């Protein structure tokens, strides 16, 4: 269990799972370069948050809920939590019946090969479980580029990965250290590439650079 002074943003888990160096640059150096990707992402999130809560049939849609988990040591805000009417669940003030929460996170781009978005969503689900005392089995990621919604099951594996990443984020932020860059394909979509400069700083790239200057073999 973490105390509130030690809480980290839920988004830091997504950043860490994408790249630990990105997480450190954003959350230790507090540097955040707005590039086209982050600007589009912010617009998309503000559109989601600016709309009112509503009920459509058996689904109540709540936007911008505060989320917190002492177990993971995280705090944040949801994009959307759908409450699905069900035989078991929690009560919602002013509405009849029982409702099960189903978190939905909006992403600007496309589904990623890594688990970063799913880990962020699973952390939101684990917050809701801790806050409401109810199991949250599923949620969804909505991707702006494909206009498609991807259902996510919060299975044991994803929960373990989420706990592991949360612990690593705490360790990283406590250490205050910035890991070295590892240049790879993901860097092309990274919001902090201008600050990171992975092609200049990566050990392999420096070796190539020196080899070019001094002509290859030692
Ligand atoms: S540019 Fe690449 S190495 Fe640097 S923070 Fe982004 S993903 Fe990580």
mmCIF file of C-alpha atoms and ligand atoms in Angstrom:
data_model
loop_
_atom_site.group_PDB
_atom_site.id
_atom_site.type_symbol
_atom_site.label_atom_id
_atom_site.label_comp_id
_atom_site.label_asym_id
_atom_site.label_seq_id
_atom_site.Cartn_x
_atom_site.Cartn_y
_atom_site.Cartn_z
ATOM 1 C CA UNK A 1 0.000 0.000 0.000
ATOM 2 C CA UNK A 2 1.244 3.458 -0.930
ATOM 3 C CA UNK A 3 0.483 6.698 0.888
ATOM 4 C CA UNK A 4 -1.033 9.613 -1.102
ATOM 5 C CA UNK A 5 2.300 11.482 -1.057
ATOM 6 C CA UNK A 6 3.800 8.687 -3.138
ATOM 7 C CA UNK A 7 1.052 8.369 -5.743
ATOM 8 C CA UNK A 8 2.079 8.588 -9.399
ATOM 9 C CA UNK A 9 -0.159 9.457 -12.379
ATOM 10 C CA UNK A 10 -1.866 6.490 -14.045
ATOM 11 C CA UNK A 11 -0.558 7.795 -17.374
ATOM 12 C CA UNK A 12 3.010 7.166 -16.130
ATOM 13 C CA UNK A 13 2.305 3.418 -16.359
ATOM 14 C CA UNK A 14 1.449 3.788 -20.047
ATOM 15 C CA UNK A 15 4.565 5.884 -20.623
ATOM 16 C CA UNK A 16 6.775 3.360 -18.801
ATOM 17 C CA UNK A 17 5.337 0.353 -20.655
ATOM 18 C CA UNK A 18 5.944 2.228 -23.940
ATOM 19 C CA UNK A 19 9.492 3.244 -22.957
ATOM 20 C CA UNK A 20 11.021 3.752 -19.463
ATOM 21 C CA UNK A 21 13.095 6.669 -20.761
ATOM 22 C CA UNK A 22 9.965 8.427 -22.034
ATOM 23 C CA UNK A 23 8.400 7.962 -18.586
ATOM 24 C CA UNK A 24 11.474 9.448 -16.898
ATOM 25 C CA UNK A 25 11.696 12.424 -19.270
ATOM 26 C CA UNK A 26 8.013 13.289 -18.731
ATOM 27 C CA UNK A 27 7.690 12.558 -15.012
ATOM 28 C CA UNK A 28 11.209 13.274 -13.662
ATOM 29 C CA UNK A 29 12.444 16.022 -15.921
ATOM 30 C CA UNK A 30 8.848 17.261 -16.264
ATOM 31 C CA UNK A 31 9.537 18.004 -19.873
ATOM 32 C CA UNK A 32 6.722 17.487 -22.292
ATOM 33 C CA UNK A 33 7.116 18.601 -25.845
ATOM 34 C CA UNK A 34 3.817 19.156 -27.576
ATOM 35 C CA UNK A 35 4.204 17.571 -30.959
ATOM 36 C CA UNK A 36 1.472 16.820 -33.481
ATOM 37 C CA UNK A 37 0.689 13.500 -31.790
ATOM 38 C CA UNK A 38 0.246 14.892 -28.269
ATOM 39 C CA UNK A 39 -1.654 17.952 -29.508
ATOM 40 C CA UNK A 40 -4.135 15.758 -31.383
ATOM 41 C CA UNK A 41 -4.415 13.500 -28.339
ATOM 42 C CA UNK A 42 -5.192 16.473 -26.062
ATOM 43 C CA UNK A 43 -7.913 17.726 -28.405
ATOM 44 C CA UNK A 44 -9.476 14.264 -28.495
ATOM 45 C CA UNK A 45 -9.432 13.953 -24.686
ATOM 46 C CA UNK A 46 -10.861 17.446 -24.157
ATOM 47 C CA UNK A 47 -13.726 16.627 -26.535
ATOM 48 C CA UNK A 48 -14.484 13.490 -24.511
ATOM 49 C CA UNK A 49 -14.297 15.300 -21.153
ATOM 50 C CA UNK A 50 -16.369 18.321 -22.233
ATOM 51 C CA UNK A 51 -19.551 16.301 -22.789
ATOM 52 C CA UNK A 52 -22.083 15.689 -19.990
ATOM 53 C CA UNK A 53 -22.893 12.373 -18.389
ATOM 54 C CA UNK A 54 -25.826 10.579 -19.995
ATOM 55 C CA UNK A 55 -27.868 7.378 -19.867
ATOM 56 C CA UNK A 56 -28.604 5.437 -23.036
ATOM 57 C CA UNK A 57 -30.826 2.456 -22.349
ATOM 58 C CA UNK A 58 -28.964 0.068 -20.096
ATOM 59 C CA UNK A 59 -25.709 2.046 -20.202
ATOM 60 C CA UNK A 60 -24.927 5.107 -18.067
ATOM 61 C CA UNK A 61 -21.921 7.095 -19.354
ATOM 62 C CA UNK A 62 -19.816 9.007 -16.790
ATOM 63 C CA UNK A 63 -16.963 11.238 -17.974
ATOM 64 C CA UNK A 64 -13.816 12.424 -16.218
ATOM 65 C CA UNK A 65 -14.180 10.393 -13.011
ATOM 66 C CA UNK A 66 -11.410 10.732 -10.428
ATOM 67 C CA UNK A 67 -9.559 7.453 -9.945
ATOM 68 C CA UNK A 68 -7.206 6.320 -7.202
ATOM 69 C CA UNK A 69 -5.601 3.111 -5.964
ATOM 70 C CA UNK A 70 -3.524 2.810 -2.777
ATOM 71 C CA UNK A 71 -2.528 -0.688 -3.797
ATOM 72 C CA UNK A 72 -0.942 0.464 -7.076
ATOM 73 C CA UNK A 73 -0.097 3.916 -5.725
ATOM 74 C CA UNK A 74 -1.699 5.701 -8.668
ATOM 75 C CA UNK A 75 -4.098 8.567 -9.242
ATOM 76 C CA UNK A 76 -5.767 9.919 -12.370
ATOM 77 C CA UNK A 77 -8.947 10.596 -14.281
ATOM 78 C CA UNK A 78 -10.982 8.376 -16.569
ATOM 79 C CA UNK A 79 -11.956 9.406 -20.081
ATOM 80 C CA UNK A 80 -15.245 7.519 -19.829
ATOM 81 C CA UNK A 81 -16.651 4.923 -17.462
ATOM 82 C CA UNK A 82 -19.694 3.163 -18.813
ATOM 83 C CA UNK A 83 -21.913 1.608 -16.157
ATOM 84 C CA UNK A 84 -23.720 -1.399 -17.639
ATOM 85 C CA UNK A 85 -26.997 -2.402 -16.008
ATOM 86 C CA UNK A 86 -26.572 -5.895 -14.591
ATOM 87 C CA UNK A 87 -27.943 -8.425 -12.116
ATOM 88 C CA UNK A 88 -25.078 -7.545 -9.764
ATOM 89 C CA UNK A 89 -23.119 -4.356 -9.389
ATOM 90 C CA UNK A 90 -23.219 -0.980 -7.630
ATOM 91 C CA UNK A 91 -26.043 1.510 -7.175
ATOM 92 C CA UNK A 92 -25.974 4.822 -9.023
ATOM 93 C CA UNK A 93 -27.707 7.751 -7.251
ATOM 94 C CA UNK A 94 -30.994 8.613 -8.966
ATOM 95 C CA UNK A 95 -31.079 5.475 -11.081
ATOM 96 C CA UNK A 96 -32.757 2.164 -10.451
ATOM 97 C CA UNK A 97 -30.979 -1.192 -10.565
ATOM 98 C CA UNK A 98 -27.379 -2.295 -10.285
ATOM 99 C CA UNK A 99 -24.557 -1.290 -12.603
ATOM 100 C CA UNK A 100 -21.128 -2.709 -13.479
ATOM 101 C CA UNK A 101 -18.321 -0.262 -14.418
ATOM 102 C CA UNK A 102 -16.628 -0.630 -17.812
ATOM 103 C CA UNK A 103 -13.748 1.871 -18.355
ATOM 104 C CA UNK A 104 -13.120 3.267 -21.854
ATOM 105 C CA UNK A 105 -9.904 5.109 -22.757
ATOM 106 C CA UNK A 106 -9.615 7.186 -25.943
ATOM 107 C CA UNK A 107 -6.396 7.053 -27.940
ATOM 108 C CA UNK A 108 -5.473 9.194 -30.905
ATOM 109 C CA UNK A 109 -3.610 6.592 -32.975
ATOM 110 C CA UNK A 110 -3.865 2.894 -33.727
ATOM 111 C CA UNK A 111 -3.698 -0.210 -31.516
ATOM 112 C CA UNK A 112 -0.121 -0.834 -30.368
ATOM 113 C CA UNK A 113 1.800 -4.088 -30.413
ATOM 114 C CA UNK A 114 2.937 -3.529 -26.826
ATOM 115 C CA UNK A 115 0.742 -3.677 -23.728
ATOM 116 C CA UNK A 116 1.088 0.002 -22.763
ATOM 117 C CA UNK A 117 -2.494 1.119 -23.519
ATOM 118 C CA UNK A 118 -3.973 -2.039 -21.991
ATOM 119 C CA UNK A 119 -1.902 -1.563 -18.839
ATOM 120 C CA UNK A 120 -3.178 2.018 -18.454
ATOM 121 C CA UNK A 121 -6.762 0.816 -18.886
ATOM 122 C CA UNK A 122 -6.248 -2.106 -16.477
ATOM 123 C CA UNK A 123 -4.879 0.328 -13.858
ATOM 124 C CA UNK A 124 -8.102 2.355 -14.232
ATOM 125 C CA UNK A 125 -10.126 -0.842 -13.728
ATOM 126 C CA UNK A 126 -8.111 -1.729 -10.619
ATOM 127 C CA UNK A 127 -8.764 1.774 -9.260
ATOM 128 C CA UNK A 128 -12.517 1.322 -9.800
ATOM 129 C CA UNK A 129 -12.396 -2.071 -8.090
ATOM 130 C CA UNK A 130 -10.659 -0.620 -5.052
ATOM 131 C CA UNK A 131 -12.950 2.444 -4.911
ATOM 132 C CA UNK A 132 -16.266 0.662 -5.512
ATOM 133 C CA UNK A 133 -15.530 -2.796 -4.054
ATOM 134 C CA UNK A 134 -16.620 -4.618 -7.198
ATOM 135 C CA UNK A 135 -14.824 -6.744 -9.775
ATOM 136 C CA UNK A 136 -14.262 -5.027 -13.127
ATOM 137 C CA UNK A 137 -13.678 -7.692 -15.745
ATOM 138 C CA UNK A 138 -13.637 -5.751 -19.020
ATOM 139 C CA UNK A 139 -13.129 -2.349 -20.602
ATOM 140 C CA UNK A 140 -12.294 -0.931 -24.018
ATOM 141 C CA UNK A 141 -9.785 1.217 -25.909
ATOM 142 C CA UNK A 142 -11.118 3.502 -28.641
ATOM 143 C CA UNK A 143 -8.596 4.409 -31.358
ATOM 144 C CA UNK A 144 -9.151 7.627 -33.311
ATOM 145 C CA UNK A 145 -7.133 6.568 -36.366
ATOM 146 C CA UNK A 146 -9.177 3.440 -36.968
ATOM 147 C CA UNK A 147 -12.436 4.697 -35.340
ATOM 148 C CA UNK A 148 -12.634 1.246 -33.757
ATOM 149 C CA UNK A 149 -13.181 0.084 -30.238
ATOM 150 C CA UNK A 150 -11.054 -2.758 -28.908
ATOM 151 C CA UNK A 151 -12.477 -4.720 -25.985
ATOM 152 C CA UNK A 152 -9.929 -5.582 -23.282
ATOM 153 C CA UNK A 153 -10.316 -8.404 -20.736
ATOM 154 C CA UNK A 154 -8.553 -7.773 -17.436
ATOM 155 C CA UNK A 155 -7.128 -11.280 -17.041
ATOM 156 C CA UNK A 156 -4.536 -12.423 -14.495
ATOM 157 C CA UNK A 157 -1.632 -11.816 -16.866
ATOM 158 C CA UNK A 158 -2.622 -8.199 -17.606
ATOM 159 C CA UNK A 159 -3.221 -7.508 -13.905
ATOM 160 C CA UNK A 160 0.223 -8.928 -13.001
ATOM 161 C CA UNK A 161 1.879 -6.805 -15.689
ATOM 162 C CA UNK A 162 0.028 -3.717 -14.445
ATOM 163 C CA UNK A 163 1.179 -4.303 -10.852
ATOM 164 C CA UNK A 164 4.724 -4.932 -12.039
ATOM 165 C CA UNK A 165 4.829 -1.771 -14.159
ATOM 166 C CA UNK A 166 3.329 0.295 -11.314
ATOM 167 C CA UNK A 167 6.121 -0.897 -9.021
ATOM 168 C CA UNK A 168 8.759 -0.150 -11.663
ATOM 169 C CA UNK A 169 7.370 3.359 -12.148
ATOM 170 C CA UNK A 170 7.624 4.008 -8.399
ATOM 171 C CA UNK A 171 11.210 2.682 -8.368
ATOM 172 C CA UNK A 172 12.137 4.796 -11.396
ATOM 173 C CA UNK A 173 10.629 8.026 -10.071
ATOM 174 C CA UNK A 174 12.194 7.440 -6.639
ATOM 175 C CA UNK A 175 15.604 6.867 -8.225
ATOM 176 C CA UNK A 176 15.419 10.150 -10.145
ATOM 177 C CA UNK A 177 17.522 8.557 -12.899
ATOM 178 C CA UNK A 178 16.906 8.867 -16.630
ATOM 179 C CA UNK A 179 17.561 5.527 -18.411
ATOM 180 C CA UNK A 180 19.669 5.695 -21.597
ATOM 181 C CA UNK A 181 17.814 5.658 -24.931
ATOM 182 C CA UNK A 182 17.326 2.536 -27.000
ATOM 183 C CA UNK A 183 16.577 3.585 -30.547
ATOM 184 C CA UNK A 184 13.876 1.454 -32.199
ATOM 185 C CA UNK A 185 10.814 1.733 -34.446
ATOM 186 C CA UNK A 186 8.654 2.993 -31.557
ATOM 187 C CA UNK A 187 10.791 6.167 -31.392
ATOM 188 C CA UNK A 188 9.103 7.430 -34.569
ATOM 189 C CA UNK A 189 5.832 7.776 -32.646
ATOM 190 C CA UNK A 190 7.369 9.078 -29.438
ATOM 191 C CA UNK A 191 6.178 12.438 -28.121
ATOM 192 C CA UNK A 192 9.576 13.295 -26.589
ATOM 193 C CA UNK A 193 11.922 12.264 -29.412
ATOM 194 C CA UNK A 194 13.260 15.818 -29.791
ATOM 195 C CA UNK A 195 14.286 15.872 -26.129
ATOM 196 C CA UNK A 196 15.516 12.282 -26.085
ATOM 197 C CA UNK A 197 17.628 12.387 -29.259
ATOM 198 C CA UNK A 198 17.938 8.577 -29.376
ATOM 199 C CA UNK A 199 19.885 8.512 -32.654
ATOM 200 C CA UNK A 200 22.540 10.806 -31.246
ATOM 201 C CA UNK A 201 22.798 9.333 -27.756
ATOM 202 C CA UNK A 202 22.125 5.569 -28.201
ATOM 203 C CA UNK A 203 25.328 3.580 -27.497
ATOM 204 C CA UNK A 204 25.016 1.695 -30.790
ATOM 205 C CA UNK A 205 24.499 4.896 -32.750
ATOM 206 C CA UNK A 206 27.490 6.556 -31.120
ATOM 207 C CA UNK A 207 29.604 3.514 -32.074
ATOM 208 C CA UNK A 208 28.378 3.759 -35.710
ATOM 209 C CA UNK A 209 29.029 7.497 -35.711
ATOM 210 C CA UNK A 210 32.592 7.066 -34.438
ATOM 211 C CA UNK A 211 33.201 4.178 -36.851
ATOM 212 C CA UNK A 212 32.170 6.437 -39.746
ATOM 213 C CA UNK A 213 34.555 9.173 -38.604
ATOM 214 C CA UNK A 214 37.536 6.997 -37.750
ATOM 215 C CA UNK A 215 37.061 4.293 -40.334
ATOM 216 C CA UNK A 216 35.767 1.099 -38.833
ATOM 217 C CA UNK A 217 38.010 -1.381 -36.992
ATOM 218 C CA UNK A 218 39.819 -0.872 -33.721
HETATM 219 S S1 LIG B 1 12.643 8.545 -28.536
HETATM 220 FE FE1 LIG B 1 12.718 6.317 -28.279
HETATM 221 S S2 LIG B 1 14.240 5.926 -26.663
HETATM 222 FE FE2 LIG B 1 13.665 8.098 -26.600
HETATM 223 S S3 LIG B 1 12.064 8.215 -25.059
HETATM 224 FE FE3 LIG B 1 11.066 8.006 -27.054
HETATM 225 S S4 LIG B 1 10.761 5.808 -27.347
HETATM 226 FE FE4 LIG B 1 12.219 6.071 -25.675
#
